Amino acid sequence: MADERVFTVHGMSCTGCADRIEGVLQRLEGVTRVNADHRSGVVRVRFNEQQVSENDLVERIESAGYQVTRPTPR
Ligand SMILES: [Cu+2]
């Protein structure tokens, strides 16, 4: 099933940061679409929840050096 999360990411200061986050997330199997905006700090991710979890996404962003505020569960 496709799912979507919107994360608030702290530490993105330029388009390079946004590109980097998009790149590392897109390399995860199961991630189908990523949009990161460094001005708002919003990272929107569409993914197949059978292949990748919200935890995987958070860990990947954090290991790239950014802090993540988890979305409120729906
Ligand atoms: Cu940057």
mmCIF file with all atom_site columns, C-alpha atoms and ligand atoms in Angstrom:
data_model
loop_
_atom_site.group_PDB
_atom_site.id
_atom_site.type_symbol
_atom_site.label_atom_id
_atom_site.label_alt_id
_atom_site.label_comp_id
_atom_site.label_asym_id
_atom_site.label_entity_id
_atom_site.label_seq_id
_atom_site.pdbx_PDB_ins_code
_atom_site.Cartn_x
_atom_site.Cartn_y
_atom_site.Cartn_z
_atom_site.occupancy
_atom_site.B_iso_or_equiv
_atom_site.pdbx_formal_charge
_atom_site.auth_seq_id
_atom_site.auth_comp_id
_atom_site.auth_asym_id
_atom_site.auth_atom_id
_atom_site.pdbx_PDB_model_num
ATOM   1  C  CA . MET A 1 1  ? 0.000  0.000  0.000  1.00 0.00 ? 1  MET A CA 1
ATOM   2  C  CA . ALA A 1 2  ? 1.193  3.496  -0.751 1.00 0.00 ? 2  ALA A CA 1
ATOM   3  C  CA . ASP A 1 3  ? 1.524  5.768  2.192  1.00 0.00 ? 3  ASP A CA 1
ATOM   4  C  CA . GLU A 1 4  ? 2.637  9.325  2.712  1.00 0.00 ? 4  GLU A CA 1
ATOM   5  C  CA . ARG A 1 5  ? 4.303  11.187 5.547  1.00 0.00 ? 5  ARG A CA 1
ATOM   6  C  CA . VAL A 1 6  ? 5.138  14.820 5.947  1.00 0.00 ? 6  VAL A CA 1
ATOM   7  C  CA . PHE A 1 7  ? 8.179  15.388 8.143  1.00 0.00 ? 7  PHE A CA 1
ATOM   8  C  CA . THR A 1 8  ? 9.514  18.607 9.550  1.00 0.00 ? 8  THR A CA 1
ATOM   9  C  CA . VAL A 1 9  ? 13.287 18.522 9.159  1.00 0.00 ? 9  VAL A CA 1
ATOM   10 C  CA . HIS A 1 10 ? 15.614 20.916 10.952 1.00 0.00 ? 10 HIS A CA 1
ATOM   11 C  CA . GLY A 1 11 ? 19.015 21.853 9.624  1.00 0.00 ? 11 GLY A CA 1
ATOM   12 C  CA . MET A 1 12 ? 18.286 22.215 5.917  1.00 0.00 ? 12 MET A CA 1
ATOM   13 C  CA . SER A 1 13 ? 19.881 25.538 5.058  1.00 0.00 ? 13 SER A CA 1
ATOM   14 C  CA . CYS A 1 14 ? 19.971 25.492 1.276  1.00 0.00 ? 14 CYS A CA 1
ATOM   15 C  CA . THR A 1 15 ? 18.796 23.659 -1.827 1.00 0.00 ? 15 THR A CA 1
ATOM   16 C  CA . GLY A 1 16 ? 21.860 21.414 -1.520 1.00 0.00 ? 16 GLY A CA 1
ATOM   17 C  CA . CYS A 1 17 ? 20.518 20.086 1.778  1.00 0.00 ? 17 CYS A CA 1
ATOM   18 C  CA . ALA A 1 18 ? 17.102 19.483 0.237  1.00 0.00 ? 18 ALA A CA 1
ATOM   19 C  CA . ASP A 1 19 ? 18.671 17.703 -2.747 1.00 0.00 ? 19 ASP A CA 1
ATOM   20 C  CA . ARG A 1 20 ? 20.754 15.577 -0.413 1.00 0.00 ? 20 ARG A CA 1
ATOM   21 C  CA . ILE A 1 21 ? 17.757 14.475 1.625  1.00 0.00 ? 21 ILE A CA 1
ATOM   22 C  CA . GLU A 1 22 ? 15.778 13.738 -1.524 1.00 0.00 ? 22 GLU A CA 1
ATOM   23 C  CA . GLY A 1 23 ? 18.703 11.683 -2.815 1.00 0.00 ? 23 GLY A CA 1
ATOM   24 C  CA . VAL A 1 24 ? 19.213 9.535  0.268  1.00 0.00 ? 24 VAL A CA 1
ATOM   25 C  CA . LEU A 1 25 ? 15.486 8.832  0.596  1.00 0.00 ? 25 LEU A CA 1
ATOM   26 C  CA . GLN A 1 26 ? 15.012 8.029  -3.072 1.00 0.00 ? 26 GLN A CA 1
ATOM   27 C  CA . ARG A 1 27 ? 17.724 5.387  -2.780 1.00 0.00 ? 27 ARG A CA 1
ATOM   28 C  CA . LEU A 1 28 ? 15.630 3.487  -0.239 1.00 0.00 ? 28 LEU A CA 1
ATOM   29 C  CA . GLU A 1 29 ? 13.715 0.654  -1.837 1.00 0.00 ? 29 GLU A CA 1
ATOM   30 C  CA . GLY A 1 30 ? 10.002 1.341  -1.601 1.00 0.00 ? 30 GLY A CA 1
ATOM   31 C  CA . VAL A 1 31 ? 10.257 5.129  -1.695 1.00 0.00 ? 31 VAL A CA 1
ATOM   32 C  CA . THR A 1 32 ? 8.372  6.365  -4.736 1.00 0.00 ? 32 THR A CA 1
ATOM   33 C  CA . ARG A 1 33 ? 8.423  10.124 -4.379 1.00 0.00 ? 33 ARG A CA 1
ATOM   34 C  CA . VAL A 1 34 ? 10.238 12.707 -2.262 1.00 0.00 ? 34 VAL A CA 1
ATOM   35 C  CA . ASN A 1 35 ? 9.914  16.447 -2.120 1.00 0.00 ? 35 ASN A CA 1
ATOM   36 C  CA . ALA A 1 36 ? 12.094 18.449 0.271  1.00 0.00 ? 36 ALA A CA 1
ATOM   37 C  CA . ASP A 1 37 ? 11.810 22.196 0.740  1.00 0.00 ? 37 ASP A CA 1
ATOM   38 C  CA . HIS A 1 38 ? 14.615 23.800 2.699  1.00 0.00 ? 38 HIS A CA 1
ATOM   39 C  CA . ARG A 1 39 ? 12.740 27.057 3.341  1.00 0.00 ? 39 ARG A CA 1
ATOM   40 C  CA . SER A 1 40 ? 9.791  25.471 5.114  1.00 0.00 ? 40 SER A CA 1
ATOM   41 C  CA . GLY A 1 41 ? 11.722 22.452 6.371  1.00 0.00 ? 41 GLY A CA 1
ATOM   42 C  CA . VAL A 1 42 ? 9.006  20.215 4.983  1.00 0.00 ? 42 VAL A CA 1
ATOM   43 C  CA . VAL A 1 43 ? 9.905  16.815 3.551  1.00 0.00 ? 43 VAL A CA 1
ATOM   44 C  CA . ARG A 1 44 ? 7.032  14.935 1.938  1.00 0.00 ? 44 ARG A CA 1
ATOM   45 C  CA . VAL A 1 45 ? 7.601  11.266 1.201  1.00 0.00 ? 45 VAL A CA 1
ATOM   46 C  CA . ARG A 1 46 ? 5.448  8.743  -0.611 1.00 0.00 ? 46 ARG A CA 1
ATOM   47 C  CA . PHE A 1 47 ? 6.425  5.145  -0.068 1.00 0.00 ? 47 PHE A CA 1
ATOM   48 C  CA . ASN A 1 48 ? 5.266  1.551  -0.069 1.00 0.00 ? 48 ASN A CA 1
ATOM   49 C  CA . GLU A 1 49 ? 4.732  0.706  3.574  1.00 0.00 ? 49 GLU A CA 1
ATOM   50 C  CA . GLN A 1 50 ? 5.360  -2.976 2.894  1.00 0.00 ? 50 GLN A CA 1
ATOM   51 C  CA . GLN A 1 51 ? 8.910  -2.205 1.815  1.00 0.00 ? 51 GLN A CA 1
ATOM   52 C  CA . VAL A 1 52 ? 9.945  0.666  4.031  1.00 0.00 ? 52 VAL A CA 1
ATOM   53 C  CA . SER A 1 53 ? 8.747  2.059  7.360  1.00 0.00 ? 53 SER A CA 1
ATOM   54 C  CA . GLU A 1 54 ? 8.452  5.518  8.821  1.00 0.00 ? 54 GLU A CA 1
ATOM   55 C  CA . ASN A 1 55 ? 11.316 4.571  11.157 1.00 0.00 ? 55 ASN A CA 1
ATOM   56 C  CA . ASP A 1 56 ? 13.505 3.747  8.172  1.00 0.00 ? 56 ASP A CA 1
ATOM   57 C  CA . LEU A 1 57 ? 12.804 7.168  6.694  1.00 0.00 ? 57 LEU A CA 1
ATOM   58 C  CA . VAL A 1 58 ? 13.557 8.981  9.949  1.00 0.00 ? 58 VAL A CA 1
ATOM   59 C  CA . GLU A 1 59 ? 16.774 7.043  10.500 1.00 0.00 ? 59 GLU A CA 1
ATOM   60 C  CA . ARG A 1 60 ? 17.923 7.789  6.992  1.00 0.00 ? 60 ARG A CA 1
ATOM   61 C  CA . ILE A 1 61 ? 17.327 11.528 7.359  1.00 0.00 ? 61 ILE A CA 1
ATOM   62 C  CA . GLU A 1 62 ? 19.025 11.565 10.756 1.00 0.00 ? 62 GLU A CA 1
ATOM   63 C  CA . SER A 1 63 ? 22.043 9.667  9.509  1.00 0.00 ? 63 SER A CA 1
ATOM   64 C  CA . ALA A 1 64 ? 22.418 12.306 6.806  1.00 0.00 ? 64 ALA A CA 1
ATOM   65 C  CA . GLY A 1 65 ? 22.856 14.802 9.639  1.00 0.00 ? 65 GLY A CA 1
ATOM   66 C  CA . TYR A 1 66 ? 19.439 16.397 10.111 1.00 0.00 ? 66 TYR A CA 1
ATOM   67 C  CA . GLN A 1 67 ? 16.910 16.432 12.935 1.00 0.00 ? 67 GLN A CA 1
ATOM   68 C  CA . VAL A 1 68 ? 13.422 15.186 12.243 1.00 0.00 ? 68 VAL A CA 1
ATOM   69 C  CA . THR A 1 69 ? 10.136 15.964 13.901 1.00 0.00 ? 69 THR A CA 1
ATOM   70 C  CA . ARG A 1 70 ? 7.894  12.965 13.391 1.00 0.00 ? 70 ARG A CA 1
ATOM   71 C  CA . PRO A 1 71 ? 4.496  13.516 11.886 1.00 0.00 ? 71 PRO A CA 1
ATOM   72 C  CA . THR A 1 72 ? 1.565  13.058 14.205 1.00 0.00 ? 72 THR A CA 1
ATOM   73 C  CA . PRO A 1 73 ? 0.085  9.591  13.648 1.00 0.00 ? 73 PRO A CA 1
ATOM   74 C  CA . ARG A 1 74 ? -3.134 9.456  11.711 1.00 0.00 ? 74 ARG A CA 1
HETATM 75 CU CU . CU  B 2 .  ? 22.564 23.156 2.645  1.00 0.00 ? 1  CU  B CU 1
#
